[in-house]
Amino acid sequence: MKLIIAGASGLVATEVLRQSLRHKDIKTVVALARKSVPAPQGTSESDATKLRSVVIDDYENYPDDVRKEFADADACIW
């Protein structure tokens, strides 16, 4: 499963990100935010490899490189 988390640098989203990275059925997590999103503290190295941090300046306009990150996503938490 590929999951997109929008606003991934916020307090609640950080916990959603932590839980998503630990979940065995989730293979990729795209963390969409206005700044780079690191793996939350306590995340194992193997779980951290699932994380793709995508920085976007404007949530109303998605450049082609950002749209490519969304390809084949199964779910999005906005």
Short mmCIF file of C-alpha atoms in Angstrom, two decimals:
data_model
loop_
_atom_site.label_atom_id
_atom_site.label_comp_id
_atom_site.label_asym_id
_atom_site.label_seq_id
_atom_site.Cartn_x
_atom_site.Cartn_y
_atom_site.Cartn_z
CA MET A 1 0.00 0.00 0.00
CA LYS A 2 1.16 3.53 -0.82
CA LEU A 3 -0.12 6.30 1.47
CA ILE A 4 0.03 10.08 1.06
CA ILE A 5 -0.07 12.23 4.20
CA ALA A 6 -0.71 15.92 3.47
CA GLY A 7 0.46 18.47 6.03
CA ALA A 8 2.83 15.84 7.36
CA SER A 9 4.90 18.18 9.53
CA GLY A 10 2.07 18.94 11.96
CA LEU A 11 1.61 17.45 15.42
CA VAL A 12 -1.18 15.01 14.59
CA ALA A 13 0.28 14.14 11.20
CA THR A 14 3.62 13.28 12.82
CA GLU A 15 1.92 10.56 14.85
CA VAL A 16 -0.02 9.37 11.79
CA LEU A 17 3.33 9.21 9.97
CA ARG A 18 4.95 7.24 12.82
CA GLN A 19 2.11 4.69 12.89
CA SER A 20 2.04 4.42 9.09
CA LEU A 21 5.76 3.72 8.85
CA ARG A 22 5.41 0.93 11.43
CA HIS A 23 2.47 -0.72 9.65
CA LYS A 24 3.64 -3.82 7.78
CA ASP A 25 1.12 -3.45 4.92
CA ILE A 26 2.21 0.11 4.09
CA LYS A 27 5.21 0.00 1.78
CA THR A 28 5.55 3.72 0.92
CA VAL A 29 4.53 6.87 2.76
CA VAL A 30 4.63 10.16 0.85
CA ALA A 31 4.86 12.98 3.40
CA LEU A 32 3.63 16.17 1.74
CA ALA A 33 4.51 19.41 3.55
CA ARG A 34 5.89 22.91 3.11
CA LYS A 35 9.19 21.77 4.63
CA SER A 36 11.16 18.54 4.56
CA VAL A 37 9.74 15.87 6.86
CA PRO A 38 12.19 13.54 8.64
CA ALA A 39 11.23 10.15 10.01
CA PRO A 40 9.77 10.63 13.50
CA GLN A 41 11.99 9.92 16.49
CA GLY A 42 12.10 6.24 17.35
CA THR A 43 11.48 5.06 13.78
CA SER A 44 13.64 2.08 12.83
CA GLU A 45 15.99 2.37 9.86
CA SER A 46 14.02 -0.19 7.88
CA ASP A 47 10.76 1.68 8.49
CA ALA A 48 12.39 5.04 7.67
CA THR A 49 13.24 3.76 4.18
CA LYS A 50 9.49 3.77 3.41
CA LEU A 51 9.37 7.57 3.78
CA ARG A 52 9.35 9.95 0.79
CA SER A 53 9.36 13.58 1.92
CA VAL A 54 7.88 15.87 -0.74
CA VAL A 55 8.12 19.63 -0.26
CA ILE A 56 5.46 21.82 -1.83
CA ASP A 57 5.08 25.61 -1.63
CA ASP A 58 1.45 25.87 -2.62
CA TYR A 59 -1.29 23.32 -1.93
CA GLU A 60 -3.32 24.72 -4.83
CA ASN A 61 -0.66 24.01 -7.47
CA TYR A 62 1.13 20.70 -7.86
CA PRO A 63 4.18 20.63 -10.17
CA ASP A 64 4.68 17.56 -12.35
CA ASP A 65 7.45 16.17 -10.10
CA VAL A 66 5.05 16.24 -7.14
CA ARG A 67 2.24 14.65 -9.17
CA LYS A 68 4.57 11.79 -10.06
CA GLU A 69 5.00 11.05 -6.34
CA PHE A 70 1.22 10.58 -6.10
CA ALA A 71 1.12 7.92 -8.83
CA ASP A 72 -0.29 4.56 -7.73
CA ALA A 73 -1.23 5.83 -4.26
CA ASP A 74 -3.89 3.76 -2.51
CA ALA A 75 -4.95 6.35 0.07
CA CYS A 76 -4.48 9.95 1.16
CA ILE A 77 -4.89 11.50 4.59
CA TRP A 78 -5.48 15.21 4.17
#
